[in-house]
């Protein structure tokens, strides 16, 4: 087993220029995180509701690339495509026969009012 003396540890130094490289790498990573957090994409058939600190701002992001303030704003995506909701139903007739049916409802959110819809449904 090798034992190290305290003199060997006193001579341990960070190589010249390594400290600057570490600072530059950390700065580049921080810039990339901020840039990645400030952009996003709203897909086809969707709208984005802009929230600032969790509150609805009323601004609706259209399809495509958008920019926002990182860590302060958030965009919630909502579909404006036609959605289908189906529910089974059954009942008895006067002569006690069971009647079953399935009711379907097609609905679509209006693109310009998704902010108001999000506020009311949240």
PDB file of C-alpha atoms in Angstrom:
ATOM      1  CA  UNK A   1       0.000   0.000   0.000  1.00  0.00           C
ATOM      2  CA  UNK A   2       1.402   3.364  -1.035  1.00  0.00           C
ATOM      3  CA  UNK A   3       1.334   6.220   1.414  1.00  0.00           C
ATOM      4  CA  UNK A   4       1.347   9.820   0.286  1.00  0.00           C
ATOM      5  CA  UNK A   5       3.149  12.484   2.199  1.00  0.00           C
ATOM      6  CA  UNK A   6       1.758  15.957   2.778  1.00  0.00           C
ATOM      7  CA  UNK A   7       4.486  17.388   0.573  1.00  0.00           C
ATOM      8  CA  UNK A   8       3.065  15.592  -2.455  1.00  0.00           C
ATOM      9  CA  UNK A   9      -0.355  17.142  -1.836  1.00  0.00           C
ATOM     10  CA  UNK A  10       1.110  20.644  -1.476  1.00  0.00           C
ATOM     11  CA  UNK A  11       2.545  20.349  -4.965  1.00  0.00           C
ATOM     12  CA  UNK A  12      -0.864  19.428  -6.467  1.00  0.00           C
ATOM     13  CA  UNK A  13      -2.103  22.313  -8.602  1.00  0.00           C
ATOM     14  CA  UNK A  14      -4.683  22.771 -11.300  1.00  0.00           C
ATOM     15  CA  UNK A  15      -2.955  22.911 -14.676  1.00  0.00           C
ATOM     16  CA  UNK A  16      -2.544  26.406 -16.109  1.00  0.00           C
ATOM     17  CA  UNK A  17      -5.584  27.478 -18.184  1.00  0.00           C
ATOM     18  CA  UNK A  18      -7.880  24.653 -16.986  1.00  0.00           C
ATOM     19  CA  UNK A  19      -9.813  26.985 -14.681  1.00  0.00           C
ATOM     20  CA  UNK A  20     -10.691  29.301 -17.591  1.00  0.00           C
ATOM     21  CA  UNK A  21     -11.820  26.352 -19.715  1.00  0.00           C
ATOM     22  CA  UNK A  22     -14.145  25.131 -16.966  1.00  0.00           C
ATOM     23  CA  UNK A  23     -15.668  28.604 -16.579  1.00  0.00           C
ATOM     24  CA  UNK A  24     -16.205  28.890 -20.343  1.00  0.00           C
ATOM     25  CA  UNK A  25     -17.836  25.443 -20.520  1.00  0.00           C
ATOM     26  CA  UNK A  26     -20.186  26.258 -17.628  1.00  0.00           C
ATOM     27  CA  UNK A  27     -21.100  29.594 -19.252  1.00  0.00           C
ATOM     28  CA  UNK A  28     -21.826  27.929 -22.610  1.00  0.00           C
ATOM     29  CA  UNK A  29     -24.051  25.342 -20.924  1.00  0.00           C
ATOM     30  CA  UNK A  30     -25.933  28.090 -19.049  1.00  0.00           C
ATOM     31  CA  UNK A  31     -26.509  30.035 -22.294  1.00  0.00           C
ATOM     32  CA  UNK A  32     -27.779  26.886 -24.049  1.00  0.00           C
ATOM     33  CA  UNK A  33     -30.231  26.191 -21.212  1.00  0.00           C
ATOM     34  CA  UNK A  34     -31.612  29.749 -21.394  1.00  0.00           C
ATOM     35  CA  UNK A  35     -31.928  29.667 -25.207  1.00  0.00           C
ATOM     36  CA  UNK A  36     -33.603  26.236 -25.155  1.00  0.00           C
ATOM     37  CA  UNK A  37     -36.013  27.431 -22.467  1.00  0.00           C
ATOM     38  CA  UNK A  38     -37.024  30.528 -24.413  1.00  0.00           C
ATOM     39  CA  UNK A  39     -38.263  28.841 -27.598  1.00  0.00           C
ATOM     40  CA  UNK A  40     -40.858  26.266 -28.501  1.00  0.00           C
ATOM     41  CA  UNK A  41     -43.090  25.001 -31.288  1.00  0.00           C
ATOM     42  CA  UNK A  42     -46.869  24.955 -31.543  1.00  0.00           C
ATOM     43  CA  UNK A  43     -47.838  22.063 -33.798  1.00  0.00           C
ATOM     44  CA  UNK A  44     -50.460  21.907 -36.529  1.00  0.00           C
ATOM     45  CA  UNK A  45     -53.987  21.820 -35.136  1.00  0.00           C
ATOM     46  CA  UNK A  46     -52.929  23.340 -31.807  1.00  0.00           C
ATOM     47  CA  UNK A  47     -52.832  26.713 -30.108  1.00  0.00           C
ATOM     48  CA  UNK A  48     -50.641  27.720 -27.189  1.00  0.00           C
ATOM     49  CA  UNK A  49     -51.966  29.546 -24.136  1.00  0.00           C
ATOM     50  CA  UNK A  50     -49.288  31.807 -22.647  1.00  0.00           C
ATOM     51  CA  UNK A  51     -49.051  31.713 -18.850  1.00  0.00           C
ATOM     52  CA  UNK A  52     -46.914  34.163 -16.894  1.00  0.00           C
ATOM     53  CA  UNK A  53     -46.120  32.831 -13.422  1.00  0.00           C
ATOM     54  CA  UNK A  54     -49.123  30.494 -13.773  1.00  0.00           C
ATOM     55  CA  UNK A  55     -51.646  33.212 -14.708  1.00  0.00           C
ATOM     56  CA  UNK A  56     -53.297  33.321 -18.128  1.00  0.00           C
ATOM     57  CA  UNK A  57     -52.099  36.393 -20.044  1.00  0.00           C
ATOM     58  CA  UNK A  58     -54.724  36.193 -22.774  1.00  0.00           C
ATOM     59  CA  UNK A  59     -52.091  35.869 -25.490  1.00  0.00           C
ATOM     60  CA  UNK A  60     -52.581  32.896 -27.818  1.00  0.00           C
ATOM     61  CA  UNK A  61     -49.614  31.492 -29.713  1.00  0.00           C
ATOM     62  CA  UNK A  62     -50.418  30.414 -33.253  1.00  0.00           C
ATOM     63  CA  UNK A  63     -48.923  27.412 -35.068  1.00  0.00           C
ATOM     64  CA  UNK A  64     -45.171  27.615 -35.511  1.00  0.00           C
ATOM     65  CA  UNK A  65     -42.138  28.795 -33.566  1.00  0.00           C
ATOM     66  CA  UNK A  66     -42.625  31.031 -30.536  1.00  0.00           C
ATOM     67  CA  UNK A  67     -40.399  32.848 -28.065  1.00  0.00           C
ATOM     68  CA  UNK A  68     -41.045  33.332 -24.345  1.00  0.00           C
ATOM     69  CA  UNK A  69     -39.254  34.546 -21.235  1.00  0.00           C
ATOM     70  CA  UNK A  70     -37.544  31.499 -19.700  1.00  0.00           C
ATOM     71  CA  UNK A  71     -38.484  30.508 -16.123  1.00  0.00           C
ATOM     72  CA  UNK A  72     -41.255  33.164 -16.027  1.00  0.00           C
ATOM     73  CA  UNK A  73     -43.556  32.147 -18.864  1.00  0.00           C
ATOM     74  CA  UNK A  74     -45.007  28.810 -19.904  1.00  0.00           C
ATOM     75  CA  UNK A  75     -47.010  27.788 -22.964  1.00  0.00           C
ATOM     76  CA  UNK A  76     -49.782  25.197 -22.571  1.00  0.00           C
ATOM     77  CA  UNK A  77     -50.738  23.483 -25.828  1.00  0.00           C
ATOM     78  CA  UNK A  78     -54.420  22.891 -26.576  1.00  0.00           C
ATOM     79  CA  UNK A  79     -55.804  20.976 -29.526  1.00  0.00           C
ATOM     80  CA  UNK A  80     -58.135  22.803 -31.922  1.00  0.00           C
ATOM     81  CA  UNK A  81     -58.810  19.699 -33.993  1.00  0.00           C
ATOM     82  CA  UNK A  82     -62.215  18.032 -33.988  1.00  0.00           C
ATOM     83  CA  UNK A  83     -62.466  15.742 -30.950  1.00  0.00           C
ATOM     84  CA  UNK A  84     -64.930  12.903 -30.400  1.00  0.00           C
ATOM     85  CA  UNK A  85     -66.532  11.873 -27.120  1.00  0.00           C
ATOM     86  CA  UNK A  86     -68.613   8.691 -26.971  1.00  0.00           C
ATOM     87  CA  UNK A  87     -70.747   7.423 -24.092  1.00  0.00           C
ATOM     88  CA  UNK A  88     -72.863   4.280 -23.895  1.00  0.00           C
ATOM     89  CA  UNK A  89     -76.437   4.557 -22.697  1.00  0.00           C
ATOM     90  CA  UNK A  90     -79.142   2.048 -21.865  1.00  0.00           C
ATOM     91  CA  UNK A  91     -82.783   2.292 -20.834  1.00  0.00           C
ATOM     92  CA  UNK A  92     -85.897   0.166 -20.577  1.00  0.00           C
ATOM     93  CA  UNK A  93     -88.936   0.538 -22.776  1.00  0.00           C
ATOM     94  CA  UNK A  94     -92.579   0.430 -21.568  1.00  0.00           C
ATOM     95  CA  UNK A  95     -92.713  -3.310 -22.198  1.00  0.00           C
ATOM     96  CA  UNK A  96     -89.410  -3.847 -20.234  1.00  0.00           C
ATOM     97  CA  UNK A  97     -87.147  -4.386 -23.207  1.00  0.00           C
ATOM     98  CA  UNK A  98     -83.612  -3.128 -22.745  1.00  0.00           C
ATOM     99  CA  UNK A  99     -82.540  -0.556 -25.307  1.00  0.00           C
ATOM    100  CA  UNK A 100     -78.832   0.253 -25.606  1.00  0.00           C
ATOM    101  CA  UNK A 101     -77.247   2.984 -27.630  1.00  0.00           C
ATOM    102  CA  UNK A 102     -74.006   4.875 -27.948  1.00  0.00           C
ATOM    103  CA  UNK A 103     -74.115   8.655 -28.078  1.00  0.00           C
ATOM    104  CA  UNK A 104     -71.246  10.474 -29.795  1.00  0.00           C
ATOM    105  CA  UNK A 105     -70.416  14.135 -29.573  1.00  0.00           C
ATOM    106  CA  UNK A 106     -67.998  15.907 -31.905  1.00  0.00           C
ATOM    107  CA  UNK A 107     -66.559  19.182 -30.624  1.00  0.00           C
ATOM    108  CA  UNK A 108     -63.791  21.624 -31.476  1.00  0.00           C
ATOM    109  CA  UNK A 109     -62.184  24.484 -29.556  1.00  0.00           C
ATOM    110  CA  UNK A 110     -62.241  27.857 -31.252  1.00  0.00           C
ATOM    111  CA  UNK A 111     -58.612  28.894 -31.817  1.00  0.00           C
ATOM    112  CA  UNK A 112     -59.013  32.511 -30.742  1.00  0.00           C
ATOM    113  CA  UNK A 113     -60.750  31.609 -27.460  1.00  0.00           C
ATOM    114  CA  UNK A 114     -58.478  28.864 -26.088  1.00  0.00           C
ATOM    115  CA  UNK A 115     -57.103  31.249 -23.437  1.00  0.00           C
ATOM    116  CA  UNK A 116     -60.566  31.924 -22.076  1.00  0.00           C
ATOM    117  CA  UNK A 117     -61.424  28.213 -22.256  1.00  0.00           C
ATOM    118  CA  UNK A 118     -58.246  27.302 -20.350  1.00  0.00           C
ATOM    119  CA  UNK A 119     -59.001  29.911 -17.672  1.00  0.00           C
ATOM    120  CA  UNK A 120     -62.555  28.619 -17.148  1.00  0.00           C
ATOM    121  CA  UNK A 121     -61.714  24.900 -17.229  1.00  0.00           C
ATOM    122  CA  UNK A 122     -58.602  25.034 -15.032  1.00  0.00           C
TER     123      UNK A 122
END
